[in-house]
Structure formats: structure tokens, C-alpha cells
Short mmCIF file of C-alpha atoms in Angstrom, two decimals:
data_model
loop_
_atom_site.label_atom_id
_atom_site.label_comp_id
_atom_site.label_asym_id
_atom_site.label_seq_id
_atom_site.Cartn_x
_atom_site.Cartn_y
_atom_site.Cartn_z
CA UNK A 1259 -76.81 -80.18 12.08
CA UNK A 1260 -76.44 -79.03 15.78
CA UNK A 1261 -73.93 -81.71 16.37
CA UNK A 1262 -71.93 -80.45 13.44
CA UNK A 1263 -72.04 -76.69 14.87
CA UNK A 1264 -71.02 -78.04 18.24
CA UNK A 1265 -68.15 -79.89 16.86
CA UNK A 1266 -66.99 -76.78 14.85
CA UNK A 1267 -66.94 -74.48 17.96
CA UNK A 1268 -64.98 -77.21 19.93
CA UNK A 1269 -62.34 -77.45 17.32
CA UNK A 1270 -61.91 -73.65 17.09
CA UNK A 1271 -61.66 -73.31 20.92
CA UNK A 1272 -59.12 -75.99 21.26
CA UNK A 1273 -56.94 -74.27 18.32
CA UNK A 1274 -57.21 -70.89 19.99
CA UNK A 1275 -56.15 -72.37 23.28
CA UNK A 1276 -53.13 -73.95 21.85
CA UNK A 1277 -51.89 -71.09 20.45
CA UNK A 1278 -52.09 -69.30 23.53
CA UNK A 1279 -50.33 -71.72 25.74
CA UNK A 1280 -47.40 -72.61 23.15
CA UNK A 1281 -44.21 -70.23 23.65
CA UNK A 1282 -43.67 -67.40 21.30
CA UNK A 1283 -41.08 -68.11 18.54
CA UNK A 1284 -38.77 -65.14 17.97
CA UNK A 1285 -36.66 -64.94 14.87
CA UNK A 1286 -33.14 -64.37 15.64
CA UNK A 1287 -31.43 -62.19 12.94
CA UNK A 1288 -28.47 -63.53 11.36
CA UNK A 1289 -25.42 -61.61 12.38
CA UNK A 1290 -24.03 -58.88 9.95
CA UNK A 1291 -20.79 -56.93 10.04
CA UNK A 1292 -21.13 -53.21 11.10
CA UNK A 1293 -18.58 -50.93 9.33
CA UNK A 1294 -16.33 -49.19 11.86
CA UNK A 1295 -15.83 -45.30 11.28
CA UNK A 1296 -12.58 -44.45 12.61
CA UNK A 1297 -13.14 -40.58 12.91
CA UNK A 1298 -9.50 -40.16 13.68
CA UNK A 1299 -8.65 -40.97 10.15
CA UNK A 1300 -11.33 -38.79 8.49
CA UNK A 1301 -10.20 -35.65 6.48
CA UNK A 1302 -11.83 -32.49 7.59
CA UNK A 1303 -12.25 -30.00 4.77
CA UNK A 1304 -13.84 -26.42 5.33
CA UNK A 1305 -14.91 -24.32 2.40
CA UNK A 1306 -13.93 -20.77 2.01
CA UNK A 1307 -16.31 -18.10 3.21
CA UNK A 1308 -18.84 -16.79 0.91
CA UNK A 1309 -17.69 -13.35 -0.55
CA UNK A 1310 -20.57 -10.90 -0.07
CA UNK A 1311 -21.05 -7.30 -0.65
CA UNK A 1312 -20.21 -6.35 2.78
CA UNK A 1313 -16.88 -8.06 2.60
CA UNK A 1314 -15.45 -6.04 -0.39
CA UNK A 1315 -15.28 -2.31 -1.49
CA UNK A 1316 -14.86 -1.19 -5.17
CA UNK A 1317 -13.51 2.42 -5.94
CA UNK A 1318 -13.00 4.31 -8.95
CA UNK A 1319 -11.17 7.39 -10.07
CA UNK A 1320 -12.18 9.27 -13.35
CA UNK A 1321 -10.26 12.22 -14.33
CA UNK A 1322 -8.29 14.55 -16.68
CA UNK A 1323 -4.69 15.38 -16.11
CA UNK A 1324 -3.13 18.56 -17.53
CA UNK A 1325 0.51 19.57 -17.00
CA UNK A 1326 3.30 21.35 -18.61
CA UNK A 1327 5.80 18.53 -17.25
CA UNK A 1328 8.75 17.32 -19.52
CA UNK A 1329 7.15 13.94 -19.81
CA UNK A 1330 6.08 12.83 -23.29
CA UNK A 1331 2.44 12.46 -22.29
CA UNK A 1332 1.57 15.46 -20.05
CA UNK A 1333 -2.04 15.72 -20.91
CA UNK A 1334 -4.52 12.51 -20.72
CA UNK A 1335 -7.39 10.79 -19.44
CA UNK A 1336 -7.13 8.24 -16.46
CA UNK A 1337 -9.43 5.66 -14.99
CA UNK A 1338 -8.50 4.09 -11.53
CA UNK A 1339 -10.17 0.79 -10.45
CA UNK A 1340 -9.64 -0.07 -6.89
CA UNK A 1341 -10.78 -3.31 -5.14
CA UNK A 1342 -10.34 -4.26 -1.57
CA UNK A 1343 -11.28 -7.51 0.12
CA UNK A 1344 -11.98 -6.55 3.81
CA UNK A 1345 -10.14 -8.26 6.74
CA UNK A 1346 -12.67 -11.53 7.25
CA UNK A 1347 -13.25 -14.06 9.92
CA UNK A 1348 -10.13 -16.07 8.35
CA UNK A 1349 -8.04 -12.96 8.99
CA UNK A 1350 -7.33 -12.40 5.30
CA UNK A 1351 -7.55 -9.13 3.37
CA UNK A 1352 -6.30 -8.25 -0.27
CA UNK A 1353 -6.07 -5.01 -2.28
CA UNK A 1354 -5.91 -4.46 -6.31
CA UNK A 1355 -5.68 -1.32 -8.14
CA UNK A 1356 -5.26 -0.81 -11.79
CA UNK A 1357 -4.94 2.47 -13.67
CA UNK A 1358 -5.61 3.10 -17.42
CA UNK A 1359 -4.10 5.97 -19.15
CA UNK A 1360 -5.22 7.35 -22.72
CA UNK A 1361 -3.73 10.51 -24.17
CA UNK A 1362 -6.24 13.04 -25.55
CA UNK A 1363 -6.98 12.00 -29.10
CA UNK A 1364 -9.83 10.54 -31.35
CA UNK A 1365 -8.67 6.85 -30.90
CA UNK A 1366 -10.17 4.74 -28.02
CA UNK A 1367 -6.90 2.63 -27.48
CA UNK A 1368 -5.41 2.80 -23.90
CA UNK A 1369 -1.80 3.50 -24.24
CA UNK A 1370 -0.87 2.57 -20.78
CA UNK A 1371 -2.06 -0.08 -18.21
CA UNK A 1372 -0.53 0.20 -14.90
CA UNK A 1373 -0.91 -2.23 -11.88
CA UNK A 1374 -0.56 0.08 -9.05
CA UNK A 1375 -1.39 -2.40 -6.23
CA UNK A 1376 -1.75 -6.14 -5.92
CA UNK A 1377 -1.30 -7.62 -2.67
CA UNK A 1378 -2.83 -9.86 -0.12
CA UNK A 1379 -2.19 -10.18 3.74
CA UNK A 1380 -2.54 -12.74 6.61
CA UNK A 1381 -3.40 -11.08 9.88
CA UNK A 1382 -3.38 -12.13 13.53
CA UNK A 1383 -3.68 -9.87 16.37
CA UNK A 1384 0.21 -9.83 17.08
CA UNK A 1385 1.35 -9.92 13.36
CA UNK A 1386 0.45 -9.22 9.84
CA UNK A 1387 1.99 -10.46 6.75
CA UNK A 1388 1.61 -8.91 3.23
CA UNK A 1389 3.17 -9.82 0.15
CA UNK A 1390 2.80 -8.22 -3.45
CA UNK A 1391 2.84 -4.76 -4.92
CA UNK A 1392 2.19 -2.12 -2.30
CA UNK A 1393 1.73 1.33 -1.90
CA UNK A 1394 4.20 2.77 0.73
CA UNK A 1395 3.50 6.57 0.66
CA UNK A 1396 1.98 6.77 4.05
CA UNK A 1397 3.95 3.90 5.52
CA UNK A 1398 7.51 5.19 5.08
CA UNK A 1399 7.27 8.74 5.43
CA UNK A 1400 4.96 11.74 6.92
CA UNK A 1401 5.78 13.78 3.57
CA UNK A 1402 3.42 14.02 0.69
CA UNK A 1403 5.92 14.57 -2.29
CA UNK A 1404 9.49 14.78 -1.34
CA UNK A 1405 10.90 11.92 1.03
CA UNK A 1406 10.92 8.33 1.41
CA UNK A 1407 14.75 8.76 0.97
CA UNK A 1408 15.83 5.36 1.86
CA UNK A 1409 13.84 4.14 -1.25
CA UNK A 1410 14.92 6.93 -3.46
CA UNK A 1411 11.65 8.46 -3.30
CA UNK A 1412 9.65 5.43 -4.56
CA UNK A 1413 6.07 5.11 -3.52
CA UNK A 1414 5.10 1.74 -4.98
CA UNK A 1415 7.30 -1.74 -4.88
CA UNK A 1416 6.90 -5.30 -5.13
CA UNK A 1417 7.93 -7.11 -1.86
CA UNK A 1418 7.08 -8.62 1.50
CA UNK A 1419 6.09 -6.74 4.65
CA UNK A 1420 5.92 -8.04 8.15
CA UNK A 1421 4.99 -5.79 11.04
CA UNK A 1422 4.11 -6.27 14.89
CA UNK A 1423 1.84 -3.85 16.72
CA UNK A 1424 2.87 -3.37 20.29
CA UNK A 1425 -0.38 -1.95 21.29
CA UNK A 1426 -1.94 -5.60 21.43
CA UNK A 1427 0.63 -6.38 24.18
CA UNK A 1428 -0.22 -3.34 26.08
CA UNK A 1429 -3.82 -4.07 25.83
CA UNK A 1430 -4.75 -0.59 24.36
CA UNK A 1431 -7.19 -1.77 22.11
CA UNK A 1432 -7.93 -4.51 19.42
CA UNK A 1433 -5.47 -4.22 16.65
CA UNK A 1434 -7.81 -5.26 14.14
CA UNK A 1435 -9.90 -2.26 14.61
CA UNK A 1436 -7.66 0.25 13.05
CA UNK A 1437 -5.83 0.45 9.75
CA UNK A 1438 -2.27 1.34 11.13
CA UNK A 1439 -1.18 0.28 14.50
CA UNK A 1440 0.02 3.16 16.69
CA UNK A 1441 3.19 1.62 17.72
CA UNK A 1442 4.79 -1.05 15.80
CA UNK A 1443 7.94 -2.83 14.21
CA UNK A 1444 7.94 -3.44 10.49
CA UNK A 1445 10.29 -5.23 8.20
CA UNK A 1446 10.23 -5.23 4.33
CA UNK A 1447 12.13 -7.12 1.80
CA UNK A 1448 12.14 -5.77 -1.88
CA UNK A 1449 13.73 -7.81 -4.72
CA UNK A 1450 14.68 -4.71 -6.71
CA UNK A 1451 14.28 -0.80 -6.60
CA UNK A 1452 14.93 -0.71 -10.32
CA UNK A 1453 12.53 -0.80 -13.27
CA UNK A 1454 11.51 -3.77 -15.20
CA UNK A 1455 14.22 -3.39 -17.84
CA UNK A 1456 16.94 -3.23 -15.02
CA UNK A 1457 15.37 -5.57 -12.37
CA UNK A 1458 17.13 -8.87 -11.73
CA UNK A 1459 15.19 -11.04 -9.16
CA UNK A 1460 18.03 -13.25 -8.08
CA UNK A 1461 18.97 -11.61 -4.71
CA UNK A 1462 21.76 -9.23 -6.17
CA UNK A 1463 19.41 -6.24 -6.26
CA UNK A 1464 17.63 -7.13 -2.83
CA UNK A 1465 16.76 -4.35 -0.48
CA UNK A 1466 15.99 -4.85 3.19
CA UNK A 1467 14.26 -2.34 5.43
CA UNK A 1468 13.46 -2.11 9.17
CA UNK A 1469 10.92 0.42 10.69
CA UNK A 1470 9.98 1.53 14.06
CA UNK A 1471 6.74 3.79 14.45
CA UNK A 1472 5.30 5.37 17.32
CA UNK A 1473 2.33 7.45 17.90
CA UNK A 1474 1.41 9.58 21.03
CA UNK A 1475 -1.53 11.54 21.93
CA UNK A 1476 -1.06 14.38 24.49
CA UNK A 1477 -4.40 15.95 24.97
CA UNK A 1478 -5.53 17.32 21.79
CA UNK A 1479 -2.03 17.01 19.87
CA UNK A 1480 -1.01 13.96 18.10
CA UNK A 1481 2.57 13.05 17.51
CA UNK A 1482 3.94 10.56 15.13
CA UNK A 1483 7.52 9.48 14.86
CA UNK A 1484 9.04 6.94 12.35
CA UNK A 1485 12.74 5.68 12.17
CA UNK A 1486 13.63 3.67 8.81
CA UNK A 1487 16.74 1.88 8.44
CA UNK A 1488 17.66 -0.22 5.40
CA UNK A 1489 20.45 -1.67 3.16
CA UNK A 1490 20.87 -3.01 -0.44
CA UNK A 1491 22.61 -6.37 -1.09
CA UNK A 1492 24.90 -4.86 -3.56
CA UNK A 1493 26.85 -1.70 -4.41
CA UNK A 1494 25.45 0.08 -7.46
CA UNK A 1495 25.77 3.82 -6.93
CA UNK A 1496 27.74 5.19 -4.36
CA UNK A 1497 25.41 8.30 -3.69
CA UNK A 1498 22.08 6.46 -3.76
CA UNK A 1499 20.49 4.04 -1.29
CA UNK A 1500 21.82 1.14 -3.45
CA UNK A 1501 25.19 1.32 -2.08
CA UNK A 1502 25.62 -1.70 0.19
CA UNK A 1503 25.93 0.55 3.05
CA UNK A 1504 23.23 1.55 5.61
CA UNK A 1505 20.63 4.07 4.70
CA UNK A 1506 18.16 5.77 7.16
CA UNK A 1507 15.65 8.45 7.71
CA UNK A 1508 13.73 10.12 10.64
CA UNK A 1509 10.21 11.30 10.06
CA UNK A 1510 7.91 13.10 12.28
CA UNK A 1511 4.65 14.68 12.36
CA UNK A 1512 2.73 16.83 14.76
CA UNK A 1513 -1.03 17.93 14.72
CA UNK A 1514 -0.69 21.29 16.23
CA UNK A 1515 -4.39 22.13 15.82
CA UNK A 1516 -7.53 20.58 14.36
CA UNK A 1517 -6.96 19.74 10.72
CA UNK A 1518 -3.29 21.32 10.81
CA UNK A 1519 -0.16 19.28 10.45
CA UNK A 1520 3.64 20.02 10.57
CA UNK A 1521 5.92 17.25 9.35
CA UNK A 1522 9.56 16.60 8.33
CA UNK A 1523 11.92 13.87 7.12
CA UNK A 1524 15.44 13.90 7.48
CA UNK A 1525 17.29 11.30 5.20
CA UNK A 1526 20.55 9.87 4.62
CA UNK A 1527 21.24 7.75 1.57
CA UNK A 1528 24.61 6.42 2.26
CA UNK A 1529 25.76 6.40 5.84
CA UNK A 1530 29.52 6.01 4.86
CA UNK A 1531 29.08 9.60 3.05
CA UNK A 1532 26.57 11.46 5.36
CA UNK A 1533 27.88 14.92 4.24
CA UNK A 1534 27.09 14.39 0.52
CA UNK A 1535 23.94 12.28 0.67
CA UNK A 1536 21.93 13.92 3.57
CA UNK A 1537 18.71 15.92 2.93
CA UNK A 1538 15.80 17.57 4.82
CA UNK A 1539 12.10 17.80 3.73
CA UNK A 1540 9.56 19.80 5.75
CA UNK A 1541 6.19 21.17 5.31
CA UNK A 1542 2.58 21.76 6.57
CA UNK A 1543 -0.79 20.51 5.51
CA UNK A 1544 -4.19 22.14 6.18
CA UNK A 1545 -7.36 20.26 5.61
CA UNK A 1546 -11.04 20.88 5.52
CA UNK A 1547 -10.62 24.40 5.28
CA UNK A 1548 -14.05 26.00 4.27
CA UNK A 1549 -16.97 25.65 1.96
CA UNK A 1550 -18.85 28.31 0.23
CA UNK A 1551 -22.02 27.26 -1.06
CA UNK A 1552 -21.06 24.72 -3.80
CA UNK A 1553 -17.34 25.09 -3.68
CA UNK A 1554 -15.30 23.55 -0.83
CA UNK A 1555 -11.33 23.92 0.04
CA UNK A 1556 -10.43 20.48 0.94
CA UNK A 1557 -6.69 20.74 1.29
CA UNK A 1558 -3.55 22.94 1.29
CA UNK A 1559 -0.06 21.64 1.17
CA UNK A 1560 3.37 23.51 1.11
CA UNK A 1561 6.54 21.32 1.13
CA UNK A 1562 10.28 22.28 0.78
CA UNK A 1563 13.37 20.12 0.28
CA UNK A 1564 16.60 21.50 1.62
CA UNK A 1565 19.83 19.65 0.26
CA UNK A 1566 22.43 19.36 3.09
CA UNK A 1567 25.52 18.69 0.49
CA UNK A 1568 26.68 19.93 -2.40
CA UNK A 1569 29.22 17.35 -3.91
CA UNK A 1570 29.74 17.96 -7.61
CA UNK A 1571 30.22 14.32 -8.18
CA UNK A 1572 26.89 13.26 -7.01
CA UNK A 1573 24.66 12.75 -10.09
CA UNK A 1574 21.39 12.00 -7.85
CA UNK A 1575 21.74 16.01 -6.87
CA UNK A 1576 22.76 17.46 -10.16
CA UNK A 1577 26.52 16.62 -10.04
CA UNK A 1578 28.42 15.02 -12.78
CA UNK A 1579 30.23 11.72 -12.06
CA UNK A 1580 31.71 11.51 -15.42
CA UNK A 1581 33.10 15.17 -15.41
CA UNK A 1582 32.63 17.20 -12.19
CA UNK A 1583 33.36 20.34 -13.80
CA UNK A 1584 30.05 20.06 -15.76
CA UNK A 1585 28.12 19.11 -12.59
CA UNK A 1586 25.92 21.73 -10.56
CA UNK A 1587 25.01 21.98 -7.03
CA UNK A 1588 21.71 20.98 -5.65
CA UNK A 1589 19.07 23.79 -4.77
CA UNK A 1590 16.17 24.09 -2.64
CA UNK A 1591 12.98 22.68 -4.24
CA UNK A 1592 9.47 23.48 -3.31
CA UNK A 1593 6.09 21.75 -3.73
CA UNK A 1594 2.57 23.16 -3.40
CA UNK A 1595 -0.89 21.84 -3.59
CA UNK A 1596 -4.41 23.07 -3.43
CA UNK A 1597 -7.40 20.72 -3.60
CA UNK A 1598 -10.96 22.13 -4.16
CA UNK A 1599 -14.14 20.50 -4.78
CA UNK A 1600 -17.19 21.75 -6.86
CA UNK A 1601 -19.83 19.55 -5.23
CA UNK A 1602 -18.57 16.17 -6.03
CA UNK A 1603 -15.94 17.10 -8.73
CA UNK A 1604 -12.48 17.48 -7.34
CA UNK A 1605 -9.92 19.70 -8.84
CA UNK A 1606 -6.01 19.19 -7.83
CA UNK A 1607 -3.65 21.84 -8.46
CA UNK A 1608 0.13 21.04 -7.94
CA UNK A 1609 2.97 23.21 -8.67
CA UNK A 1610 6.93 22.48 -8.19
CA UNK A 1611 10.54 23.40 -9.24
CA UNK A 1612 11.88 19.91 -8.29
CA UNK A 1613 14.31 18.14 -10.68
CA UNK A 1614 13.82 14.94 -8.86
CA UNK A 1615 16.85 15.18 -6.74
CA UNK A 1616 17.59 12.06 -4.54
CA UNK A 1617 15.52 9.80 -6.71
CA UNK A 1618 16.72 7.41 -9.38
CA UNK A 1619 15.01 9.68 -12.15
CA UNK A 1620 17.68 12.18 -11.65
CA UNK A 1621 20.63 10.38 -13.23
CA UNK A 1622 21.23 10.07 -17.08
CA UNK A 1623 23.80 8.83 -19.38
CA UNK A 1624 25.66 12.25 -19.63
CA UNK A 1625 26.26 12.34 -15.77
CA UNK A 1626 27.12 8.86 -14.70
CA UNK A 1627 28.58 5.66 -16.19
CA UNK A 1628 25.69 3.35 -15.20
CA UNK A 1629 25.83 -0.42 -15.42
CA UNK A 1630 21.95 -0.31 -15.97
CA UNK A 1631 19.98 1.24 -18.65
CA UNK A 1632 18.47 4.59 -18.33
CA UNK A 1633 15.80 5.19 -16.69
CA UNK A 1634 16.74 3.16 -13.58
CA UNK A 1635 13.65 4.40 -11.56
CA UNK A 1636 10.70 6.86 -11.08
CA UNK A 1637 10.95 10.33 -9.57
CA UNK A 1638 8.83 12.12 -7.31
CA UNK A 1639 4.85 12.06 -7.50
CA UNK A 1640 2.15 14.26 -6.48
CA UNK A 1641 0.01 13.61 -3.63
CA UNK A 1642 -3.37 12.22 -4.23
CA UNK A 1643 -3.56 10.65 -7.61
CA UNK A 1644 0.31 10.04 -7.56
CA UNK A 1645 1.32 11.45 -10.94
CA UNK A 1646 4.82 12.13 -11.79
CA UNK A 1647 5.84 15.88 -11.76
CA UNK A 1648 9.28 17.33 -12.36
CA UNK A 1649 10.79 20.56 -13.76
CA UNK A 1650 13.51 21.05 -16.15
CA UNK A 1651 15.30 23.69 -13.93
CA UNK A 1652 15.36 25.09 -10.50
CA UNK A 1653 14.17 28.31 -12.02
CA UNK A 1654 11.26 26.96 -13.91
CA UNK A 1655 7.83 26.04 -12.16
CA UNK A 1656 6.02 22.90 -13.40
CA UNK A 1657 2.28 22.62 -12.68
CA UNK A 1658 -0.12 20.02 -13.18
CA UNK A 1659 -4.07 20.04 -12.75
CA UNK A 1660 -6.35 16.83 -12.12
CA UNK A 1661 -10.08 17.19 -12.65
CA UNK A 1662 -12.23 14.10 -11.86
CA UNK A 1663 -14.71 12.25 -9.81
CA UNK A 1664 -14.27 9.43 -7.16
CA UNK A 1665 -17.22 6.98 -6.72
#
């Protein structure tokens, strides 16, 4: 028995020693092909940034419009919906605004739906390009009712805008921190100045416009000057801006005191006929006047348009191109506006004796042989809600009242 145990121990010891002395065997893995990743051929895709509540704004106007204007629907309710995508890290912004109009009645149907703004822009510190339907009210003029004479008084148009701010080069401040650069060159192209029924988007009605804008701050006084120079691609109306010749305007505004501005615009709609197509608009504006308990007086505007020509052939100032003996001479026109507020409810009161001189709305089938169907374009619009307002004669005063809330 002992012999058997000893023999087993000897065999076990011999086996362990043999394993210790023998070289360790390693297994060599079979070679495998490693796929190459040529990074230079990989397409990089970046998702657009998320749209957050901080990157957009939505504004609304709800109002009642009452007027003795000569239009077919002087009294109606309106609903404005405006949405703005703010300038983001990709230097893109966009604006959209629609208006719903319903005459006062028992029906719920909307009679008019207007797309008043629909544009997008791509911006860099040294340039901005904007395309779509734009509101040009504050861009082309310092006036609030009359003016914008190179565009025949129009406020909103479809087109392309390119502007270059100078302050970036001067290092005054970052251009993106303000909405309008103090000093800039702007270039516009509009496919047509006419209404949908008359517009031809084939280049024949194209209108080009260039603008130089400068702003100076001298102590507590702010001075703004604007020079517009434009031309249409074809000659449609001799006494209008769409005549194939140059048209231009010079605008100025001076902030003479806190919340007090005086302004003007001198315009020539046909540089080949300065005498018959020149006009001057001037006015003043007072803002943030006073608050009495729940009543606030927010704004007061008084504006005048002074014709500098009286050609009886000019249908855009009351003349008659068919029979000059039936034409009349243009007269001075006035516009007044008061905006008051009862807590959050605004009340706009507008009054004028303007007959839409120097606008496309002035002509009719009785005073011109027009190649385009009437109406050719819009007339003057009030400040604020931008609602058409015109009188039937210089001796008749036309008013409008807007009551509403913005939120």
C-alpha cells in the first residue's frame, strides 16, 4: 500500500516538473484584413439647429377698422399674425406676416387673406442678403404716410435686397447687435411694381434701386440721411417712376429733442422731367407724450405733401393725359395721426385729404390710355397698421379709426 502511494507521488511530481521545464506554447492568430477608413472620403452632415422658444417670436394684432374712405369695405375687423425667426448661429433669419380681413356682418367667412411679409435672410458681419416679400416703410423713407416716391409710394414688394454695413469696417460695433446699420449701401431688385393682374415676371417690368444711408449722432441730436436712386427696365408711364429713366429721392430726419423728430423727403419720379414729377413731403412726430391714469398719448404725427409741378397732362397728380382740358392741378395734401392707449387697448385716429397723388392708385381709365388694366397699384397707407386711406377731393377730409390690442 505504501509502495503504491509513493509511486503515485513520484509520477505526479515528475509530471509537474515536465510541464514547468517545457517551453510555453503560444497560439498565433491567423492574419485578418483590417478595413481602412479613408476619412478624406467620408461626407460630413450637420443637422439644422433646433428651433427653441428663444429663437422665435410671435406677435398678433386684433382690431376693428372704421373709416369713411371711398373703398368698398371701409369697416371691418382684422387679425394680424406675425412670426419672426431671430438671427441664429447659422446667420439665418426669417419673417412672415399674414392679415385676415372680415367685413362687419353675421358671417364668419374671411373676405381677404393678405400675405404682407414673407422673407428670409442670410447674414454675415459685412453683408446681408434678403429675398421674398418685404415691408420697406422704414427702409426707403423717413416719412410715415406720403413718400417713397421712387416706388410710387408702395410699402410692400416682392424682391431681393442686398446691403453692406460700413460700421463693420470702421469697427464701431458688431453689426448683428442692431437691426439697421447706421451707415450702409443697399441694393434692391423688384420684378414688378404692379398688381398681380398686371405683373409680368419676365424682366420687362423689373425695377432696380440703390440706397445710401448715413446716421450721425451729434451730442443729443440724431441725424439720418437717405439717398435712393432707381430705374425701371421699361417705359410704361412717362410721369411715373416706371418710365425707363432715373428716379431718385433724398430723405432726412433730425431728432431735435427727446421723442421729437422732424423729417422730409424730396422726390423726382422722372429725372428727364424734373419740373412735372418733383414733390416734397415734410412733417414732424412726437412720441411718448403723456399718461393720465389709465390713458396714455403715445404718438402725434402731422405730415404735408407739397407738389412742385402742375402739368395738366400728368395723370398721377390729377391731370388728364387723354384730354388735358379736363385735368386739374395738384394741391397740397395733409395727413394727421394720433395714437392713444387705454391701458393695453390702442386707438389710432388718422385723417387726410390726400387723393393718392404720385402713386399708381391715382390713375384711372378716364385720365390715361394705359396698357395695363386698372388698378395698377396701391395708394398711400396709414402709419402703424398700414391701411389704405384716400379722399375723393382735396376739399373733403377722410378719416379712419383703428381700435385693437397687440399681444
